[in-house]
Coordinates of C-alpha atoms in Angstrom, one line a residue:
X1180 CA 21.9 11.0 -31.0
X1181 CA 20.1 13.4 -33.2
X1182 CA 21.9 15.7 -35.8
X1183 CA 22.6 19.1 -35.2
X1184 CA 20.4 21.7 -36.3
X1185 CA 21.1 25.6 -37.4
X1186 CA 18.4 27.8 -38.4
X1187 CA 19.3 31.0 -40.5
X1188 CA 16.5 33.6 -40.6
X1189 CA 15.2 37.0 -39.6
X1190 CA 15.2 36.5 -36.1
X1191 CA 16.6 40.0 -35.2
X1192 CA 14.4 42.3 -37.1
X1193 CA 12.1 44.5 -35.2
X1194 CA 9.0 42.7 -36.7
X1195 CA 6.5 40.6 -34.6
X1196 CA 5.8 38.2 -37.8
X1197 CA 9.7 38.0 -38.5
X1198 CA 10.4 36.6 -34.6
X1199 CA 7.6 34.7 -34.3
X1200 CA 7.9 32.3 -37.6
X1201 CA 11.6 32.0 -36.3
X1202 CA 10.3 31.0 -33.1
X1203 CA 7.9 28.5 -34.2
X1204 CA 10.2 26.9 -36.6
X1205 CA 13.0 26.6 -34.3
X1206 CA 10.6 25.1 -31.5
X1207 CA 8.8 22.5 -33.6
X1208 CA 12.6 21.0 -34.6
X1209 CA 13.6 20.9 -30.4
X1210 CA 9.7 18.6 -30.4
X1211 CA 10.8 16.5 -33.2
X1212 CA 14.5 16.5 -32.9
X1213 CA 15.4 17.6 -29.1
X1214 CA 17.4 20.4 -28.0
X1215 CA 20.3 20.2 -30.1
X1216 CA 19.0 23.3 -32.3
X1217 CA 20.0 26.7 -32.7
X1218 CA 19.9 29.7 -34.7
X1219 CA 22.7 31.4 -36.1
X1220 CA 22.7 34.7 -34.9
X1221 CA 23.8 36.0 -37.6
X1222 CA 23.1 40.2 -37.2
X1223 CA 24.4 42.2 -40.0
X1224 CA 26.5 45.3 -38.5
X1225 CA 25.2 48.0 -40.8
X1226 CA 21.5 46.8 -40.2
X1227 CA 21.3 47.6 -36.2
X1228 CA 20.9 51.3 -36.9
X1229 CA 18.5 50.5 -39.2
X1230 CA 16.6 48.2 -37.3
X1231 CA 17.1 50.4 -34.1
X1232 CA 18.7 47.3 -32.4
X1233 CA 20.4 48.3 -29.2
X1234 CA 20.5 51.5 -29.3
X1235 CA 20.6 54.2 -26.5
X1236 CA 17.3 56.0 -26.6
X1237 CA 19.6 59.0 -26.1
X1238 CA 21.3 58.4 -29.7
X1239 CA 17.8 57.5 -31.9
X1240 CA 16.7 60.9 -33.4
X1241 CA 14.0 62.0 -32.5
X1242 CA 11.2 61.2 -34.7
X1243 CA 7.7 60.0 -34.1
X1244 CA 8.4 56.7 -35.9
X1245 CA 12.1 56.0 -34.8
X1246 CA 11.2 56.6 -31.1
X1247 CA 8.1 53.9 -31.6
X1248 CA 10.2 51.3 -33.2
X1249 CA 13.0 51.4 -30.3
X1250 CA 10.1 51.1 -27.9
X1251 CA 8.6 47.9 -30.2
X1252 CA 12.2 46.3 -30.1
X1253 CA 12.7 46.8 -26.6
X1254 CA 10.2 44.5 -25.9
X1255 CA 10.8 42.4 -28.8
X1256 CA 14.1 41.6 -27.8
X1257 CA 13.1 40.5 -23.9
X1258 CA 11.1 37.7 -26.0
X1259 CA 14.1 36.7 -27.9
X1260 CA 15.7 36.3 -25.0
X1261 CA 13.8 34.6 -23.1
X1262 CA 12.3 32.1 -25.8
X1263 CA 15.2 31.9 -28.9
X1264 CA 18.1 29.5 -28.6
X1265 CA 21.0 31.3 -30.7
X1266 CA 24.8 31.2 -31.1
X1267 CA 27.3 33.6 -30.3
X1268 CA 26.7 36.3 -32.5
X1269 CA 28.6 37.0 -35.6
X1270 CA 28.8 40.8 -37.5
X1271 CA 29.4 39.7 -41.0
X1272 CA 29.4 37.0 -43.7
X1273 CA 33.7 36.6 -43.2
X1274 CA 32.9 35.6 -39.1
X1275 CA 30.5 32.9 -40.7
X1276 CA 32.8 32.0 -43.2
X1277 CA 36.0 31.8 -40.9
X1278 CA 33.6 30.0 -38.1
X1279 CA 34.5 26.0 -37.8
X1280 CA 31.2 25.2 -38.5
X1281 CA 30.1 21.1 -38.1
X1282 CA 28.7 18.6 -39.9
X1283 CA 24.9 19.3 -39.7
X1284 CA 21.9 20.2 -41.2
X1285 CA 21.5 23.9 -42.5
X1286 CA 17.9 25.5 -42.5
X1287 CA 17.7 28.8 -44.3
X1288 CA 14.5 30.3 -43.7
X1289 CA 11.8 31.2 -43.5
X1290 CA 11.2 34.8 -44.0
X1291 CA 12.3 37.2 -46.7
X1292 CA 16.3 36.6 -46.8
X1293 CA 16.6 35.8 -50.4
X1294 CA 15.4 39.2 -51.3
X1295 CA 17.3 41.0 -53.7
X1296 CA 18.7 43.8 -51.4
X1297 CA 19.8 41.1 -48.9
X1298 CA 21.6 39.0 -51.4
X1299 CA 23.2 41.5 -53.7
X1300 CA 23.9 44.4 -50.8
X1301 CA 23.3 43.1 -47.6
X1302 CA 27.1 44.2 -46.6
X1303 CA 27.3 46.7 -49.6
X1304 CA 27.8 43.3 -51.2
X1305 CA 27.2 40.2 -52.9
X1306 CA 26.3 38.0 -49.8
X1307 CA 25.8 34.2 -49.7
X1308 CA 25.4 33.9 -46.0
X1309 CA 21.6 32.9 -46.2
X1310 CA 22.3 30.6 -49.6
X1311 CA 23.9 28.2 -46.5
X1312 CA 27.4 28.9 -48.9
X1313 CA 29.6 28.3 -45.5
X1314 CA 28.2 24.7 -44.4
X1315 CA 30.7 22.0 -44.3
X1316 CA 30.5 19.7 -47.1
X1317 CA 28.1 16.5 -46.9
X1318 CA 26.0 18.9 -44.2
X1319 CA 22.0 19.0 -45.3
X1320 CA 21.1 21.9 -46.5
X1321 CA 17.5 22.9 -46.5
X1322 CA 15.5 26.3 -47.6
X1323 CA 12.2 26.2 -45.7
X1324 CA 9.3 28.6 -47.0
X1325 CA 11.8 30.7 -48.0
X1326 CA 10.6 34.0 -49.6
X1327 CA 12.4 36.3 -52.2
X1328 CA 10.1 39.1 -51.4
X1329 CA 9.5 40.1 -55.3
X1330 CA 7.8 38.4 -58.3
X1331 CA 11.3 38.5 -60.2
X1332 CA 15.1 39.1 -59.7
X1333 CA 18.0 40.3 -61.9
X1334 CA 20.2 38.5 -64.1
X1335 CA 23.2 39.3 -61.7
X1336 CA 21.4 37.9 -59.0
X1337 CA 20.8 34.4 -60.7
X1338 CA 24.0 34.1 -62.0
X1339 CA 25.1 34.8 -57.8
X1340 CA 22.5 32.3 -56.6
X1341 CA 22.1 29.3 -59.0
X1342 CA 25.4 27.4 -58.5
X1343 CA 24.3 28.1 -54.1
X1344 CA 20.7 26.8 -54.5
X1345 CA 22.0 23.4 -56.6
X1346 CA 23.6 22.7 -53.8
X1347 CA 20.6 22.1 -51.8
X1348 CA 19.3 19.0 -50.5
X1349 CA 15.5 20.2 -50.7
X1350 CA 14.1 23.8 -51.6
X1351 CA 10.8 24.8 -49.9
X1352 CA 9.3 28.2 -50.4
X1353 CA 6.5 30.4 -49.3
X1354 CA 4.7 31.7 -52.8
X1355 CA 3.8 31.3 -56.2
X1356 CA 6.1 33.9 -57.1
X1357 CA 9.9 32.5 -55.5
X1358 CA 8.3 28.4 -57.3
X1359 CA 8.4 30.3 -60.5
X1360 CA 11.8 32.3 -59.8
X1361 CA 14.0 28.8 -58.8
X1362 CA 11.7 27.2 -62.1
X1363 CA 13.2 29.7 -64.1
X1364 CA 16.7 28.5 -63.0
X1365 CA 15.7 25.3 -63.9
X1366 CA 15.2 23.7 -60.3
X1367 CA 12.7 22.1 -58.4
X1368 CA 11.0 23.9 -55.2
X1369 CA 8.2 22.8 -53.3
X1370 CA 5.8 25.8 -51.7
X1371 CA 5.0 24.7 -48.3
X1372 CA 3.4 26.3 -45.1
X1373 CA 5.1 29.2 -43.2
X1374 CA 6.6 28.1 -39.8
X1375 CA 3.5 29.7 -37.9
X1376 CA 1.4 27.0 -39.0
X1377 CA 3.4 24.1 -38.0
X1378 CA 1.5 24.6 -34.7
X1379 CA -2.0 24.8 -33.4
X1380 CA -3.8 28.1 -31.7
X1381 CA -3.2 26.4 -28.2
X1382 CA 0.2 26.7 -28.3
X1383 CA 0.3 30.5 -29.2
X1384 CA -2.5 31.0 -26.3
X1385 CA 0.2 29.9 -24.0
X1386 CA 2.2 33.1 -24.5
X1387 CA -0.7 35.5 -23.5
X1388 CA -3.1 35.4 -20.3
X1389 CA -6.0 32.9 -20.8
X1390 CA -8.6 35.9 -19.6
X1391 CA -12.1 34.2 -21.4
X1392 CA -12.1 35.8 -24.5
X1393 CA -16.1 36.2 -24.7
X1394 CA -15.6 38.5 -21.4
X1395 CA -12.9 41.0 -23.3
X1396 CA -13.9 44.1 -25.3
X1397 CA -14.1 43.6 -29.2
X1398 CA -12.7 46.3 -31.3
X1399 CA -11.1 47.0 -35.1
X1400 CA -7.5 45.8 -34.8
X1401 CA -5.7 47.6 -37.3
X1402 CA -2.1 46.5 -38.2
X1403 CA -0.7 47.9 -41.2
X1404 CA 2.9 48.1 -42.7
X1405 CA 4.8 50.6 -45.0
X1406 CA 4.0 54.0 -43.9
X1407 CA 0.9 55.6 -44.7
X1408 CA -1.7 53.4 -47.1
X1409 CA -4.7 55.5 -47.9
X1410 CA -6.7 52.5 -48.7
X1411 CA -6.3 51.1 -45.4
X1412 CA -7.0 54.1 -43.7
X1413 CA -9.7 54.3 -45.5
X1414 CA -11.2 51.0 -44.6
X1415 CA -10.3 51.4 -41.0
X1416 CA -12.5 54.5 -40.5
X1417 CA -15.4 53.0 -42.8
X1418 CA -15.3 50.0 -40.9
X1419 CA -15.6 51.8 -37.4
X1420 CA -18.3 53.7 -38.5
X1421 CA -20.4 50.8 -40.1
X1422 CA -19.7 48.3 -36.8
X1423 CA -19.3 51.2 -34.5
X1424 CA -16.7 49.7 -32.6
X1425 CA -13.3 51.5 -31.2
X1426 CA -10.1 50.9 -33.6
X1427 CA -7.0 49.7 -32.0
X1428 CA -4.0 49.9 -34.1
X1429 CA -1.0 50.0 -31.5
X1430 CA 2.2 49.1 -32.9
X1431 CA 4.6 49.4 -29.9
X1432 CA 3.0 46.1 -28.2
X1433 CA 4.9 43.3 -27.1
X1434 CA 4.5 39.8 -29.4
X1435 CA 2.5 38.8 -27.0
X1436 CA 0.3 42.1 -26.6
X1437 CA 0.4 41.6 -30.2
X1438 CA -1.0 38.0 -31.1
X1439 CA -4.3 38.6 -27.8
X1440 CA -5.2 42.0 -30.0
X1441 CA -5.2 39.5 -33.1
X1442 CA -6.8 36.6 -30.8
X1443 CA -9.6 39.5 -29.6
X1444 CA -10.7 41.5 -32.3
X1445 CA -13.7 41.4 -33.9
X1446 CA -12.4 41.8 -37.4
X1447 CA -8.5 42.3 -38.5
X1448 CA -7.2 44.6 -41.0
X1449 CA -3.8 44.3 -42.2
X1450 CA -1.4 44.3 -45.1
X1451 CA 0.8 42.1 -43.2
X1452 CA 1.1 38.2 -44.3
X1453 CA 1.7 37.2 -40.6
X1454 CA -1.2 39.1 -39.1
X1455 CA -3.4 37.4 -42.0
X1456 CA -2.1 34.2 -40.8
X1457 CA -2.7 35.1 -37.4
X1458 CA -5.8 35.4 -38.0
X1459 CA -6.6 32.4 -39.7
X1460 CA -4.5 30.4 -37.3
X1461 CA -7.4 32.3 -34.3
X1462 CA -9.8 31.7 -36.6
X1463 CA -10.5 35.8 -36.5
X1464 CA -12.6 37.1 -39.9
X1465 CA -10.0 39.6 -41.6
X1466 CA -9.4 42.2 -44.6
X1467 CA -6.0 41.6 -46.4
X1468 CA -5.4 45.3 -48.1
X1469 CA -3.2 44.5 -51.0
X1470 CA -0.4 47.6 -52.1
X1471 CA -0.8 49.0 -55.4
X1472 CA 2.0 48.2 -57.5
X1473 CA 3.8 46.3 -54.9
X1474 CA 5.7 42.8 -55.3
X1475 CA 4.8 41.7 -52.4
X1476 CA 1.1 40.9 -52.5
X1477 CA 1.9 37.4 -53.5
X1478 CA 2.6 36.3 -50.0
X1479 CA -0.6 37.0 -49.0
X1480 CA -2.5 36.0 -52.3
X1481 CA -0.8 32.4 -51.7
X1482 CA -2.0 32.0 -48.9
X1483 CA -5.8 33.2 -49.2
X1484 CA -5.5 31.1 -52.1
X1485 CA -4.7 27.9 -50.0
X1486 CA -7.7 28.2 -48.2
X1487 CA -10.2 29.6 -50.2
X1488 CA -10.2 33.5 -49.3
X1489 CA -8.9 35.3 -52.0
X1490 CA -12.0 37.2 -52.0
X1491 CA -11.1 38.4 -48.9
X1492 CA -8.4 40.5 -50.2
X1493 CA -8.9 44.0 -51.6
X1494 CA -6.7 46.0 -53.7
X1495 CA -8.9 49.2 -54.9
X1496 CA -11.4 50.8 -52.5
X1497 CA -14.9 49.9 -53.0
X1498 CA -17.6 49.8 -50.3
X1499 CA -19.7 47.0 -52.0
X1500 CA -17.0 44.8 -51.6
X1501 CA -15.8 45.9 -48.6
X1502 CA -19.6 45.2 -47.6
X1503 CA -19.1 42.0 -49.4
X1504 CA -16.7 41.0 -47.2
X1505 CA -18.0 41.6 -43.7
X1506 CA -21.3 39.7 -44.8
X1507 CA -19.8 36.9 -45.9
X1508 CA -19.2 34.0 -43.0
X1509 CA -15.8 31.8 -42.9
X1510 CA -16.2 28.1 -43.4
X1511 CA -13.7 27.9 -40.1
X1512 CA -14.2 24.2 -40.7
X1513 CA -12.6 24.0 -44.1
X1514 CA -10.2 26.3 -43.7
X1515 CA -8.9 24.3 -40.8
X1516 CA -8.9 21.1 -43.6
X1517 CA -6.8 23.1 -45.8
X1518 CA -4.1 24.1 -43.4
X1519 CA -4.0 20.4 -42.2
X1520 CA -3.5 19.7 -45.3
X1521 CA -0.7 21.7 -46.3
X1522 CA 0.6 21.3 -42.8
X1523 CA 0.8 17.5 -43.2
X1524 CA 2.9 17.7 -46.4
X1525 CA 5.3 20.3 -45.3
X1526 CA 6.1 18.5 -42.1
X1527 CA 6.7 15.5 -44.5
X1528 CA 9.2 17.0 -46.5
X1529 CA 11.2 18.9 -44.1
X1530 CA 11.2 15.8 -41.6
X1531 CA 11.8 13.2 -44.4
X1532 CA 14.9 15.7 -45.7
X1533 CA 16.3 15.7 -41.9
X1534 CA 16.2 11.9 -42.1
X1535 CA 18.5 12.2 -45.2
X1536 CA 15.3 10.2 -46.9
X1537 CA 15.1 12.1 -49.9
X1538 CA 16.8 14.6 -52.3
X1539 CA 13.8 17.2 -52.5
X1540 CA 12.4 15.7 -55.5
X1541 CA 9.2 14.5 -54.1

């Protein structure tokens, strides 16, 4: 019989990326491991308001942006429903703590959970929930692609963390920046592919309608984070004027709405890391617009990296690269090696840590 399996991630935030690398993990354990895994559903009282998760619409007040996100995690949460396996759900770090948890192995990730605000306030708090600090002794504990969300964190933070993360069995993460972090601390991490790449294009096709793509509409599909972003706006109208194709930039779609606009689209433009890998995953030409001054870019510059289309990213506005850009053809073929590549090896160490086969230092 196989062991048990917990996942600890952002499965409840009202973010298509967040839900679907939770989704994707969790599924390729059941193919390699059965049924026998689940994710903690571990929701964080004070964040529902935040996050607009089950709320009344009578009780969100009324502003253009709160009204859209209740909207997006309505339909969100039908598709947690109907495709996440999760536990009974616990309100803060004490339930986990108090829970009688079993022998098994521990997953925390992937996603942003060790970032700072998390760790050091999640419950207006130090919290170790997501540092796997509750699993019963001799239980695996695993950090897969595991982001920290910022190119450094404080010294109050280490001294929180690094007892936590020497307790791990293996440590995986997303980007340069959280390698150099847990390097600092004098640990080993690996950086290995996010959970959306641990399966093929066909098996996100199965959650949309398989209309033939050559007989839908092509458009701009604009998908961008953090309020308003000038150079993305930017871009977006350029863009539409030089192609002279409609823009679609919806952000109230279902997941599923969500990955056929990424599937469809002539061209993507997005400062979201999941949309860029969305796109590579469809094999859909893109833009990554980096933020200025933001600690976040690293997720994204990883990745382009990995496959050889860092030039494909743009912090500053110029129309000579942007021209650049839309000129230049993908080598589909190659980028298709890379993932593979980096595919093969993270499978490899997550499977091999499962097994109990090896310490993380591979």
């Amino acid at each position: 019989m196989s062991r048990k399996i917990y996942i600890l991630t952002f499965h409840w935030a009202t973010n298509y990326g967040a839900v679907l690398q939770s989704y994707a993990l969790q599924r390729f354990l059941i193919q390699q491991y059965g049924n026998n895994v689940e994710i903690i559903n571990y929701i964080p009282k004070g964040y529902k308001k935040t996050f607009c998760r089950s709320l009344d619409i009578r009780s969100v007040k009324k502003t253009l942006s709160n009204v859209k996100e209740y909207y997006k995690e309505k339909k969100i949460k039908k598709f947690r429903e109907k495709n996440l396996i999760v536990t009974r759900e616990f309100k803060t770090s004490e339930e986990i703590l108090r829970n009688e948890w079993e022998q098994a192995v521990f997953i925390s990730g992937s996603d942003q959970i060790w970032n700072p605000f998390f760790t050091m306030k999640g419950e207006n708090k130090p919290v170790g929930v997501y540092y796997l600090d509750f699993a019963p002794e001799k239980s695996t504990k695993i950090s897969y692609a595991v982001s920290f969300g910022t190119e450094k964190i404080s010294e109050d933070m280490q001294k929180f963390i690094q007892k936590k993360l020497e307790e791990f069995n293996l440590l995986t993460v997303r980007e340069n920046s959280g390698h150099e972090i847990i390097s600092r601390m004098g640990l080993d991490s690996k950086i290995v592919c996010d959970p959306v790449f641990l399966h093929k294009r066909e098996f996100y096709e199965q959650l949309f309608s398989q209309e033939t793509r050559k007989n839908r509409k092509k458009f701009i599909f604009s998908y961008i984070l953090h309020g308003k972003q000038e150079n993305a706006e930017r871009l977006v109208k350029y863009l539409s004027e030089k192609i002279e194709i409609e823009v679609r930039n919806s952000i109230t779609v279902s997941i599923e709405e969500w990955l056929r606009n990424i599937c469809d689209s002539k061209i993507v433009v997005t400062n979201s890391f999941h949309a860029v890998a969305f796109s590579l995953i469809f094999q859909v030409p893109f833009i990554a617009v980096l933020i200025e001054g933001s600690g976040m870019n690293d997720r994204i510059l990883t990745l382009l990296k990995s496959v050889n289309l860092e030039d494909r990213a743009v912090l500053t506005w110029s129309e000579d690269k942007i021209d650049e850009i839309i000129d230049k053809r993908i080598d589909w073929e190659n980028v298709n090696e890379r993932i593979d590549e980096k595919k093969s090896f993270s499978r490899y160490l997550l499977e091999q840590s499962i097994r109990g086969e090896n310490d993380g230092n591979l």
